[in-house]
CSV table of C-alpha atoms in Angstrom, one decimal:
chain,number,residue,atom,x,y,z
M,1,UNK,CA,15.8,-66.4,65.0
M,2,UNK,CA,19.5,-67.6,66.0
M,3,UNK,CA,18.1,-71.5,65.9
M,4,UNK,CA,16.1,-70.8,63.0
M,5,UNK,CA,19.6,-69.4,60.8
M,6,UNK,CA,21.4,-72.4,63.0
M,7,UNK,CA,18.5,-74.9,61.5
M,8,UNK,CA,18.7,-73.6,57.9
M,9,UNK,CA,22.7,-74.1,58.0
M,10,UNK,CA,22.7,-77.7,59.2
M,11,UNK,CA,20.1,-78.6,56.5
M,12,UNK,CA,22.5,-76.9,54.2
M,13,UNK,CA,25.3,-78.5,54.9
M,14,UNK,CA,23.4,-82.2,55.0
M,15,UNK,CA,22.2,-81.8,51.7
M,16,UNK,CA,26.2,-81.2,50.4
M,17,UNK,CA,27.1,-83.8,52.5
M,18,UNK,CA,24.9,-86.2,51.3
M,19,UNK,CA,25.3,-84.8,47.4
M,20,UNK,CA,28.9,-84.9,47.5
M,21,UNK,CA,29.7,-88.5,46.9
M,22,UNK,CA,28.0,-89.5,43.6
M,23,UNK,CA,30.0,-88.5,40.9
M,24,UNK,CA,28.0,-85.8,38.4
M,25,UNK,CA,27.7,-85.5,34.7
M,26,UNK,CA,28.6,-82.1,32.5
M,27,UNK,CA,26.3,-79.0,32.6
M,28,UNK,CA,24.1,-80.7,29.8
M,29,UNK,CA,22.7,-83.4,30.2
M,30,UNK,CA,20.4,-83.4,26.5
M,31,UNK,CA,21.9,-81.2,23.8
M,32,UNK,CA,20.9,-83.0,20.5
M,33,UNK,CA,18.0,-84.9,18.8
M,34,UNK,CA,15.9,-87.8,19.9
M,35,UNK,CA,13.0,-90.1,19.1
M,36,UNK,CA,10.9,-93.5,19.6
M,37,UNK,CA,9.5,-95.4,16.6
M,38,UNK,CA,6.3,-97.3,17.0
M,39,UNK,CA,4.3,-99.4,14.5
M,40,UNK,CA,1.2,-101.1,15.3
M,41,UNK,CA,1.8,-100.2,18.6
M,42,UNK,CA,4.9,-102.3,19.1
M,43,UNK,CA,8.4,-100.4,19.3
M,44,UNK,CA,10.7,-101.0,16.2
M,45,UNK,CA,13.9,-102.2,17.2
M,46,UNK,CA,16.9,-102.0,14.6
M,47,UNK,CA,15.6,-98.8,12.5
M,48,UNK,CA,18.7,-96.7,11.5
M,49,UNK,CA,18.9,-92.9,12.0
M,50,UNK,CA,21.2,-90.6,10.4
M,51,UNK,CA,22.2,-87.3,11.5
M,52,UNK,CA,23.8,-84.7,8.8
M,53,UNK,CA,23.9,-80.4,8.9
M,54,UNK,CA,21.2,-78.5,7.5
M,55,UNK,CA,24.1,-78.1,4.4
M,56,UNK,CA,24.2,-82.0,4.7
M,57,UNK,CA,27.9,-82.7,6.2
M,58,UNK,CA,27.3,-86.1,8.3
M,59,UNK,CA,27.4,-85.7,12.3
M,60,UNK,CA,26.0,-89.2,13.3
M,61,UNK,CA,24.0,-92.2,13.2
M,62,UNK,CA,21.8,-94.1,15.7
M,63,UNK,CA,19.8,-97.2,15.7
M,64,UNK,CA,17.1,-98.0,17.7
M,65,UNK,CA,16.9,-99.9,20.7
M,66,UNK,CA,14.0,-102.7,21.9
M,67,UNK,CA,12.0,-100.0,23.1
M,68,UNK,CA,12.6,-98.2,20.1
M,69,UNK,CA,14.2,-95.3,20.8
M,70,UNK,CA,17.3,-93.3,19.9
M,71,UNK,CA,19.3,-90.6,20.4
M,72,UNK,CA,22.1,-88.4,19.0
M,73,UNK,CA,23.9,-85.8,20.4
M,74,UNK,CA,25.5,-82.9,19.0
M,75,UNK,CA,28.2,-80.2,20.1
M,76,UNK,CA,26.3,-77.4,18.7
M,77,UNK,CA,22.8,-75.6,18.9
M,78,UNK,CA,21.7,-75.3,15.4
M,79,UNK,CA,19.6,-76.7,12.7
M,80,UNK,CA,19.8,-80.4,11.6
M,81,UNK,CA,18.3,-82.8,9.2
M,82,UNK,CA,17.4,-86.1,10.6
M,83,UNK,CA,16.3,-89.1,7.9
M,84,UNK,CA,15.2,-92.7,8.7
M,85,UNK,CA,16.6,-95.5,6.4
M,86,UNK,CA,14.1,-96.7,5.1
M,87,UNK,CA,15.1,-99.9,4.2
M,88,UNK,CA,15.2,-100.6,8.2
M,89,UNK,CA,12.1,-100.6,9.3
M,90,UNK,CA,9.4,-103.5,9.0
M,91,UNK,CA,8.8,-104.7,5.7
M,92,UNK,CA,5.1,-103.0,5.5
M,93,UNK,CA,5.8,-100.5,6.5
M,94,UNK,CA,6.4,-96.8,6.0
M,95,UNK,CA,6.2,-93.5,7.0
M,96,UNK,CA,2.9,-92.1,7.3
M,97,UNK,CA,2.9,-88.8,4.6
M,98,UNK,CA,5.8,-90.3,2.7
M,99,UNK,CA,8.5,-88.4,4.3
M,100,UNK,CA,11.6,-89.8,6.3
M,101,UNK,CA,13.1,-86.6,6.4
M,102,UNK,CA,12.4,-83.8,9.5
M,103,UNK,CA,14.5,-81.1,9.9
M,104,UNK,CA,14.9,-79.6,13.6
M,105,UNK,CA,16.3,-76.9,15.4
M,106,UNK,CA,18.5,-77.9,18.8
M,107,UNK,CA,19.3,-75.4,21.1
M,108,UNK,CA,21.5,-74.9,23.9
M,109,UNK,CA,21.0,-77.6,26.4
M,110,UNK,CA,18.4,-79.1,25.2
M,111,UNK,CA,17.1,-81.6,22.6
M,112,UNK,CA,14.3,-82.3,20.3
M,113,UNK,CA,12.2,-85.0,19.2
M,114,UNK,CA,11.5,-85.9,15.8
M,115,UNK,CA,8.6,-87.9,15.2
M,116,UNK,CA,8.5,-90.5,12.4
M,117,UNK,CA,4.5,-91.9,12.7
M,118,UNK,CA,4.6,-95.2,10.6
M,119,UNK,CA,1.2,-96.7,8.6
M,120,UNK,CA,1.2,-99.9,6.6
M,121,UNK,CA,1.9,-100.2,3.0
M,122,UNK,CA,-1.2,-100.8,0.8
M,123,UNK,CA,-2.7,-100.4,-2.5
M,124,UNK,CA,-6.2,-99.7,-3.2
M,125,UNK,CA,-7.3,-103.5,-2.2
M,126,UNK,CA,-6.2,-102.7,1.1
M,127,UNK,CA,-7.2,-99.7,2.2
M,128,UNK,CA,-9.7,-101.3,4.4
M,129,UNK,CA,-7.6,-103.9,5.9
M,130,UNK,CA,-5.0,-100.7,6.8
M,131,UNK,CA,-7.8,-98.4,8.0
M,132,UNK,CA,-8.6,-101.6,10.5
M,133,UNK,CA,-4.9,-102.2,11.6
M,134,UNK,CA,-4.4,-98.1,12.2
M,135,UNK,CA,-7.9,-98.9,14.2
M,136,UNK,CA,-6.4,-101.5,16.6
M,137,UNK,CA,-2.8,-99.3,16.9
M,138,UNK,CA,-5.0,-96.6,17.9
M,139,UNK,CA,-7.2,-97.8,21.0
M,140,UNK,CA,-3.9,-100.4,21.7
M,141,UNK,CA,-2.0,-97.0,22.3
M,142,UNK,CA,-4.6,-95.2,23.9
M,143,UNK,CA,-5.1,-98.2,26.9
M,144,UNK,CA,-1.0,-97.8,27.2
M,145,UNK,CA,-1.6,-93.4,27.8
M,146,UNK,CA,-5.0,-94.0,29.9
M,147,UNK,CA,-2.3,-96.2,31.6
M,148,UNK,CA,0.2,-93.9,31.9
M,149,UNK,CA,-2.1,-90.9,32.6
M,150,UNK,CA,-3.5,-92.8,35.9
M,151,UNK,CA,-0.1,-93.1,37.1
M,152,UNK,CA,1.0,-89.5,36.4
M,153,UNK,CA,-2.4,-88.5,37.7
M,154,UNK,CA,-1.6,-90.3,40.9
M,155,UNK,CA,1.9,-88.6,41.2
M,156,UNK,CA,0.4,-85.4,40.9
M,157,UNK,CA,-2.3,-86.5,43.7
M,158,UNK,CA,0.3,-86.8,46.3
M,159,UNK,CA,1.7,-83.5,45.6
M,160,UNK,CA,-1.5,-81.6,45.3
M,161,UNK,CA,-2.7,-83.1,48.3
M,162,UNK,CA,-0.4,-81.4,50.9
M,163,UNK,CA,-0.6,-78.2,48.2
M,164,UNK,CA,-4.5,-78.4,49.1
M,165,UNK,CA,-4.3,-78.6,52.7
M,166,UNK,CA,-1.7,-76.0,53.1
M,167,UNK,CA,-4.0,-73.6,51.5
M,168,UNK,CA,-7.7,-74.8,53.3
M,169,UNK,CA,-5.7,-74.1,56.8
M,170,UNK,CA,-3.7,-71.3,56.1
M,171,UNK,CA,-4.8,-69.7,53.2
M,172,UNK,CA,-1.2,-69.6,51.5
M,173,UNK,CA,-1.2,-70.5,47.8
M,174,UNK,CA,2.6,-72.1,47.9
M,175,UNK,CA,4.4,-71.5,45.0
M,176,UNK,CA,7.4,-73.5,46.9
M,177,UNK,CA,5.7,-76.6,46.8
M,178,UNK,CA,7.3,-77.8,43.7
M,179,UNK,CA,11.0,-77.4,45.3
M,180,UNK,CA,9.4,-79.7,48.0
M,181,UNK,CA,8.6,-82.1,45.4
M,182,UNK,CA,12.4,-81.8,44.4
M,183,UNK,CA,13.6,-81.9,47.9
M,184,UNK,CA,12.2,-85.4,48.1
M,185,UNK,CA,13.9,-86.8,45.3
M,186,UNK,CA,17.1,-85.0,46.4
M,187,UNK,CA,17.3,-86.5,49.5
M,188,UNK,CA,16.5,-89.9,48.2
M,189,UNK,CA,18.9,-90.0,45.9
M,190,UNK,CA,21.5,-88.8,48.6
M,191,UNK,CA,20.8,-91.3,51.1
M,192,UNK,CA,20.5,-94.3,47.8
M,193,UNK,CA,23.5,-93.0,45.4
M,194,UNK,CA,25.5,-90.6,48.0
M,195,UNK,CA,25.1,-92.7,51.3
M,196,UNK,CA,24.8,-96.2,49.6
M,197,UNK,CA,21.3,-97.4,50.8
M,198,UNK,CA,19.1,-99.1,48.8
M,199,UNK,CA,16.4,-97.0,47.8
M,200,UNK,CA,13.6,-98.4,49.9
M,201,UNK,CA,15.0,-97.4,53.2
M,202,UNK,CA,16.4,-94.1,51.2
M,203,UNK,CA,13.4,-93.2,50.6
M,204,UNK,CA,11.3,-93.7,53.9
M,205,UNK,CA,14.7,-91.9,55.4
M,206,UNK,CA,14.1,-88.8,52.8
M,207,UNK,CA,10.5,-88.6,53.5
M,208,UNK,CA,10.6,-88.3,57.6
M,209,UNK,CA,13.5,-86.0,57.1
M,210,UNK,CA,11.4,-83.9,54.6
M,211,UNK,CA,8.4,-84.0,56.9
M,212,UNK,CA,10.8,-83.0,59.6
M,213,UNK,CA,11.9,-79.9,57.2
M,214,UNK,CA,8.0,-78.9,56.8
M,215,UNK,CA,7.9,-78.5,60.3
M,216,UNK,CA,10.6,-76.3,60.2
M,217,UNK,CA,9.6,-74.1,57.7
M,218,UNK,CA,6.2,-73.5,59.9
M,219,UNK,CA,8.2,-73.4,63.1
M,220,UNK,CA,10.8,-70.8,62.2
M,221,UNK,CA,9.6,-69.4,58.9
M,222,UNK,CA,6.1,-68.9,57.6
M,223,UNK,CA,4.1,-69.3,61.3
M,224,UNK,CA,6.6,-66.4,62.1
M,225,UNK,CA,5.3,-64.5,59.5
M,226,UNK,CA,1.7,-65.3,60.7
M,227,UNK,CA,1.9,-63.7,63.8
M,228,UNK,CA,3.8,-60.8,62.5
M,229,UNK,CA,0.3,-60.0,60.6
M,230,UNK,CA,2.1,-60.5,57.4
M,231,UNK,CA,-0.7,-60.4,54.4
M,232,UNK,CA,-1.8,-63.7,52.3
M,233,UNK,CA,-0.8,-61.9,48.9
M,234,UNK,CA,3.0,-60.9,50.8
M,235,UNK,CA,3.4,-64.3,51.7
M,236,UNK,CA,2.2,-65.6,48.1
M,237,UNK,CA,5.3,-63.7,46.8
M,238,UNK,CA,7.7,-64.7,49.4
M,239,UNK,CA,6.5,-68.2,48.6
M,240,UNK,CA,7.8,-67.4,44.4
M,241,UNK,CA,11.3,-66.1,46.0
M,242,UNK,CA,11.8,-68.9,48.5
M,243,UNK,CA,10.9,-71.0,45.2
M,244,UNK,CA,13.9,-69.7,43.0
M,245,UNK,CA,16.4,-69.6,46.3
M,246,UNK,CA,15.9,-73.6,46.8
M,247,UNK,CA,15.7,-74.2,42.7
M,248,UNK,CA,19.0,-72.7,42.4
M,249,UNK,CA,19.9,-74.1,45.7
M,250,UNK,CA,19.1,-77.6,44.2
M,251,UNK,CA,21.3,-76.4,40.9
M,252,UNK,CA,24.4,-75.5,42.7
M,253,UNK,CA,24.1,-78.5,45.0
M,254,UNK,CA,23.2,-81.5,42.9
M,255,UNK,CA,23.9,-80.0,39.3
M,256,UNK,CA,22.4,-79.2,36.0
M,257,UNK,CA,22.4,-82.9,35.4
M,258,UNK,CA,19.9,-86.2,35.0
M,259,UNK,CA,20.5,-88.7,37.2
M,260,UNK,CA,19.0,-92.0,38.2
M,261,UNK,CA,18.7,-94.0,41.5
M,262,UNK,CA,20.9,-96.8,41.6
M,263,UNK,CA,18.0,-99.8,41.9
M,264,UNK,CA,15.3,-99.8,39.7
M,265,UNK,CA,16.3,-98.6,36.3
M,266,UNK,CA,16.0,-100.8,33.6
M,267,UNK,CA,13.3,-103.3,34.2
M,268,UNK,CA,11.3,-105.0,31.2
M,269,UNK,CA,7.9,-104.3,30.6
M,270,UNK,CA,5.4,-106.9,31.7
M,271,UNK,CA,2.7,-107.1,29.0
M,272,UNK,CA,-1.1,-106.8,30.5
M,273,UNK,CA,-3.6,-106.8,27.7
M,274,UNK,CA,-2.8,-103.8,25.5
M,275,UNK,CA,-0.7,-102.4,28.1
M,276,UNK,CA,3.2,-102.9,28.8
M,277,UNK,CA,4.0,-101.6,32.5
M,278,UNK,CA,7.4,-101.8,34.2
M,279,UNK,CA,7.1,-103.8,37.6
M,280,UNK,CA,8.0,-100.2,39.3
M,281,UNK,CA,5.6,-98.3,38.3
M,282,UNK,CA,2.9,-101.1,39.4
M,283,UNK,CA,4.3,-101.0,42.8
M,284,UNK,CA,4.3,-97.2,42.6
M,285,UNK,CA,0.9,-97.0,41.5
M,286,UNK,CA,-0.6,-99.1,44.7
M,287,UNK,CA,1.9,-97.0,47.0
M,288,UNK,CA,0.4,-94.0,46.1
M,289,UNK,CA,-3.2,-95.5,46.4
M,290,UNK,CA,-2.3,-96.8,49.8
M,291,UNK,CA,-1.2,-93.5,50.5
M,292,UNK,CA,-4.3,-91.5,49.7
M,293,UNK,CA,-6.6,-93.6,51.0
M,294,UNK,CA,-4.6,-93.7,54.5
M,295,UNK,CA,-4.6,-89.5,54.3
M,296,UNK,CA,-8.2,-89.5,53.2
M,297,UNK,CA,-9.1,-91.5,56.4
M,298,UNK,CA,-7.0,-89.8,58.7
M,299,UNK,CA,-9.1,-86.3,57.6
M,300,UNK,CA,-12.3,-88.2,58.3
M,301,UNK,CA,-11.9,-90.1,61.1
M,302,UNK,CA,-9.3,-89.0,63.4
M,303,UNK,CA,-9.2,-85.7,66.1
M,304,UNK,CA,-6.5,-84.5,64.5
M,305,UNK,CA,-7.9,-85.0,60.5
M,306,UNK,CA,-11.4,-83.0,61.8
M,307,UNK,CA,-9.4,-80.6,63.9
M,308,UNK,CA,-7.7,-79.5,60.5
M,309,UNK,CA,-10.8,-79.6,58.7
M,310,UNK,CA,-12.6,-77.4,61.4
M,311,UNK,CA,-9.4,-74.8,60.9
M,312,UNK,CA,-9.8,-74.9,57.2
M,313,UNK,CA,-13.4,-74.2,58.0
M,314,UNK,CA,-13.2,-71.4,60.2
M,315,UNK,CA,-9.5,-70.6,62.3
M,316,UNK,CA,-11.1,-68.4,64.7
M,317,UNK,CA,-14.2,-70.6,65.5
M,318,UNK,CA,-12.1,-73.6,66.0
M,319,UNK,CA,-9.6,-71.7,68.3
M,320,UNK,CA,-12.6,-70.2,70.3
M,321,UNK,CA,-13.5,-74.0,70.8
M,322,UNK,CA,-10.4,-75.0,72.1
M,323,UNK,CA,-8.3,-76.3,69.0
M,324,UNK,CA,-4.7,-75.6,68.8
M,325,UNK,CA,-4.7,-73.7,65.8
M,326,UNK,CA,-0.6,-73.3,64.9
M,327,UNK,CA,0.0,-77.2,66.0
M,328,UNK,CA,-2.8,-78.3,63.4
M,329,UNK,CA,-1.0,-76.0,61.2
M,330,UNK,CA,2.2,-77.4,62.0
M,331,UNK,CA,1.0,-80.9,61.7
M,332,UNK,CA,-0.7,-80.1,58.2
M,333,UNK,CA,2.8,-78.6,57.2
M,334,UNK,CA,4.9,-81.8,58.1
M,335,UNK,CA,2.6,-84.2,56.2
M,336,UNK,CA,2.6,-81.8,53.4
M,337,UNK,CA,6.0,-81.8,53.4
M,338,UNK,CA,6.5,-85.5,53.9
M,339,UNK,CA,3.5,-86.1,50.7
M,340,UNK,CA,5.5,-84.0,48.6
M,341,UNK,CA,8.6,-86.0,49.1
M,342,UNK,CA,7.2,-88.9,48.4
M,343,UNK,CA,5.5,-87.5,45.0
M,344,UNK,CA,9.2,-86.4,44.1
M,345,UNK,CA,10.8,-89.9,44.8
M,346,UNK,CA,8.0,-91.6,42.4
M,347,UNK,CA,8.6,-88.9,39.9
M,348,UNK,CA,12.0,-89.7,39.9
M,349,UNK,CA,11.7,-93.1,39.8
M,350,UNK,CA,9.6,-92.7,36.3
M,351,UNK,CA,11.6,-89.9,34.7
M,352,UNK,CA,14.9,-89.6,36.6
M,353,UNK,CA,15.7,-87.0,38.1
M,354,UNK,CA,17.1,-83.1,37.7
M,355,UNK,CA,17.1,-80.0,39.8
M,356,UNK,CA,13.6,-78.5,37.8
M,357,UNK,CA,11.6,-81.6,38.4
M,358,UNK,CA,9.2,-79.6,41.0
M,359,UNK,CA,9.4,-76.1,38.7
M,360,UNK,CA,7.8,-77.8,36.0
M,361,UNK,CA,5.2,-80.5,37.8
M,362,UNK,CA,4.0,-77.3,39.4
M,363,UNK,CA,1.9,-75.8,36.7
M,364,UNK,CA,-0.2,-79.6,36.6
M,365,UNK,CA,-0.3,-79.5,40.7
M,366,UNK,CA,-1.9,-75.9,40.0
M,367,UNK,CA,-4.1,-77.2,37.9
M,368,UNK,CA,-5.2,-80.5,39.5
M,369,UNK,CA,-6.0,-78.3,42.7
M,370,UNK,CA,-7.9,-75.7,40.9
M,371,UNK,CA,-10.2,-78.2,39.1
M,372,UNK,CA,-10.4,-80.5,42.5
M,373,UNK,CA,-11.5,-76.8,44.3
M,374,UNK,CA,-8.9,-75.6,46.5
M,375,UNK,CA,-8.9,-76.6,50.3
M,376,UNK,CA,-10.2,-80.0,49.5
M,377,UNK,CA,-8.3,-83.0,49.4
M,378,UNK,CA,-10.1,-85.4,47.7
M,379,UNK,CA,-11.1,-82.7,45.0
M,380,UNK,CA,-7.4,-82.4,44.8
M,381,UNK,CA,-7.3,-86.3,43.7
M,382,UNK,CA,-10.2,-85.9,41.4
M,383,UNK,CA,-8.5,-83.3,40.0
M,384,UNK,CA,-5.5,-84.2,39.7
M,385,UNK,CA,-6.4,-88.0,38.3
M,386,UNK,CA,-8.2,-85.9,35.4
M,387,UNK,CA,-5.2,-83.7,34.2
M,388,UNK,CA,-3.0,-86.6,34.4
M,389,UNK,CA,-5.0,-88.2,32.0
M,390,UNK,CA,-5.7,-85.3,30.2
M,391,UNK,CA,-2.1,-84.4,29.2
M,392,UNK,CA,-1.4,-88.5,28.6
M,393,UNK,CA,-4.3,-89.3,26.6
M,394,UNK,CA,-4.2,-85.8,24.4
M,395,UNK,CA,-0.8,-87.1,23.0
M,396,UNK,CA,-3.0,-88.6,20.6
M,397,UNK,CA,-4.0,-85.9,18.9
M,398,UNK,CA,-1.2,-83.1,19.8
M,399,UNK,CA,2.5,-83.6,19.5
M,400,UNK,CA,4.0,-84.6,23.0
M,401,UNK,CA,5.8,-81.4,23.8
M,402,UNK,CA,2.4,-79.7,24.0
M,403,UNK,CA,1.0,-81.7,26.3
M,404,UNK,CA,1.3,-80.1,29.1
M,405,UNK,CA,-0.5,-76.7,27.4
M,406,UNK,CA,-3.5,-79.1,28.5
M,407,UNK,CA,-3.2,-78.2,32.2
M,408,UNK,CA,-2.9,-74.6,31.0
M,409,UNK,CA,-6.5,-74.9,29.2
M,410,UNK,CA,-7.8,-76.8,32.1
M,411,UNK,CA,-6.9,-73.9,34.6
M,412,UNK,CA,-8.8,-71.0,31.8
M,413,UNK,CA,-11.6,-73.4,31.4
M,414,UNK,CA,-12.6,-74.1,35.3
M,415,UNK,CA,-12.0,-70.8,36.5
M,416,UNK,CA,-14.4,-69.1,33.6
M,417,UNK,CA,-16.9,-72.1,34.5
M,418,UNK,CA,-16.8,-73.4,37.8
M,419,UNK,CA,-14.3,-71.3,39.7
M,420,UNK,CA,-14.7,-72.8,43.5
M,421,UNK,CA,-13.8,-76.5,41.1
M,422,UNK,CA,-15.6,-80.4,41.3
M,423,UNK,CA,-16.0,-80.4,44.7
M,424,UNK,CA,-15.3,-76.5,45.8
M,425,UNK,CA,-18.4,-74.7,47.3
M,426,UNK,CA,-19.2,-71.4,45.9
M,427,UNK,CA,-18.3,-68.6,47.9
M,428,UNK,CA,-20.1,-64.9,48.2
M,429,UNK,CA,-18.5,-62.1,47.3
M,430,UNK,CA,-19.2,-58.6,48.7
């Protein structure tokens, strides 16, 4: 227990060590109103915003970038009007419903999106020329979310993957997992922003040093626990309070903030058929792949990937035969720990990063596993490959701050259905 307390306090004290040199932002990092203007599927660059009070006294005005977004911030929560200038966007076109004006409410710390969807002018000669334009926008902007979905879907892989074999060979449904996710990012961003290190060897650095960390938490936490006799459903719950300790760990540590890594920020989009992609996330997307496959092998073909999967199987049976049963566990803890790093560092390297990144990928890692079947690591990338599309491609149809209700469905849906999931086998009750 003494090298266990001395453990957690050196790992403490890196982590401020390594925090403590980039300079943080306020408490907020969002407190206002935002948006991104399309048309045809192209971004609309120059389109001017304006930003008054609800009793119409003028706060600001914003003009969108060659992305086509903006964004205003405001001092207080409250309600605000938001109107487009008309007279700035593309000369056919207009807002679709014939109103530029949304009114929204912003509330503390946060901001809200207000969507402007644009359609061509016509007249009654043109209605089918428009209805074959809004056509094209439609499938051009549903290649760009199938897109987009792969790659979250990919993320979401790499962190359901060590979720999945946690639980298969020790039966513990981690709630904790996300703050691994975080931990990841963290630690890269120490090593790159804090340490000066470009973020290539910043993150290999923060993914050994995370794996290292999930042996830890085996060693001198939760394989502790184990041979105490504690139960699964006690150590689900321990797993929600060691969830909010390192969440609010991460918050006092690194700060309510967004930050960025210091390479890799603002890269163009290179155009590929209907689908603009940032050099990054290409590389990303192959990283991950490479990734999975190499884990996917390692489970089929080497001792130690068929020694897990004869725990997951059975614990006892594979001890009576001679396997190791708490180093397989150990081993499955360190590359969960060291995959879930390296989900958080290519989450991060899409959407920044912020102390609640893990808290709120966990509810899609939940899902992904449940619809993969839980154990199994490839029905965790099945799974997760399908909610990452899901979410992406249902933006569509819903506005994009429901997308993520998706993964809620998904979860009701497979376990009224198909509860063991894709590739789950049905077990007997009773």
């Amino acid at each position: 227990m003494r090298r266990a307390v001395i453990a957690f306090t050196a790992f403490l004290g890196g982590l401020v060590f390594l925090l403590a040199g980039p300079a943080h932002a306020g408490p907020a990092d969002c407190q206002g109103l935002r948006g991104t203007l399309n048309f045809q599927g192209q971004p609309v660059n120059g389109a001017k915003i304006s930003v008054t009070t609800e009793d119409g006294k003028p706060v600001a005005e914003a003009t969108t970038d060659a992305q086509g977004r903006w964004d205003v911030q405001v001092e207080d929560p409250g309600r605000y009007k938001v109107t487009l200038d008309l007279g700035s966007l593309p000369q056919n076109a207009q807002p679709r419903g014939g109103t530029n004006v949304r009114t929204l409410s912003v509330h503390e710390g946060n901001c809200s999106t207000a969507l402007f969807p644009l359609q061509p002018k016509g007249g009654e000669g043109q209605d089918q020329t428009q209805e074959s334009t809004e056509n094209s926008a439609f499938w051009t902007r549903a290649a760009q979310l199938t897109f987009e979905g792969f790659n979250l879907g990919l993320i979401i892989a790499l962190a359901a993957l060590g979720l999945s074999l946690i639980y298969g060979t020790t039966g513990l449904t981690n709630f904790a997992h996300g703050e691994l996710v975080t931990l990841g990012a963290i630690l890269a961003y120490g090593f790159n922003a804090g340490m000066g290190l470009h973020l290539i060897p910043a993150a290999a650095i923060a993914v050994i040093v995370a794996g290292l960390l999930g042996y830890m938490q085996d060693r001198f936490f939760w394989g502790q626990l184990r041979r105490r006799g504690t139960g699964i459903i006690a150590m689900m719950i321990i797993s929600i309070g060691v969830a909010l300790f390192l969440r609010y760990l991460f918050l006092i540590v690194f700060g309510g903030q967004t930050e960025a890594y210091t390479q890799y920020n603002a890269q163009p989009g290179m155009q590929l058929g209907p689908i603009s992609a940032a050099p990054k996330n290409l590389v990303a997307m192959g990283i991950e792949l490479v990734v999975l496959i190499i884990v996917g092998i390692a489970l089929l073909r080497t001792r130690t990937g068929k020694a897990a999967r004869a725990v997951a199987d059975n614990p006892a049976l594979a001890s009576s035969s001679g396997i190791n049963v708490d180093r397989v566990v150990r081993i499955i803890w360190t590359m969960g720990g060291a995959i879930a790093a390296l989900a958080g560092i290519m989450l991060g390297l899409s959407q920044n990063l912020k102390y609640t990144m893990g808290q709120e990928m966990l509810l899609l890692i939940f899902a992904g596993v449940t619809l993969g079947g839980l154990g199994t690591a490839f029905g965790a990338l099945i799974g997760s490959l399908v909610v990452g599309l899901f979410i992406q491609v249902s933006t569509l149809w819903v506005p994009p701050e429901l997308k993520s209700v998706g993964a809620l469905a998904i979860l009701i849906i497979v376990l009224l259905v198909r509860p063991q999931g894709i590739l789950g086998r049905r077990e007997r009750i009773g």
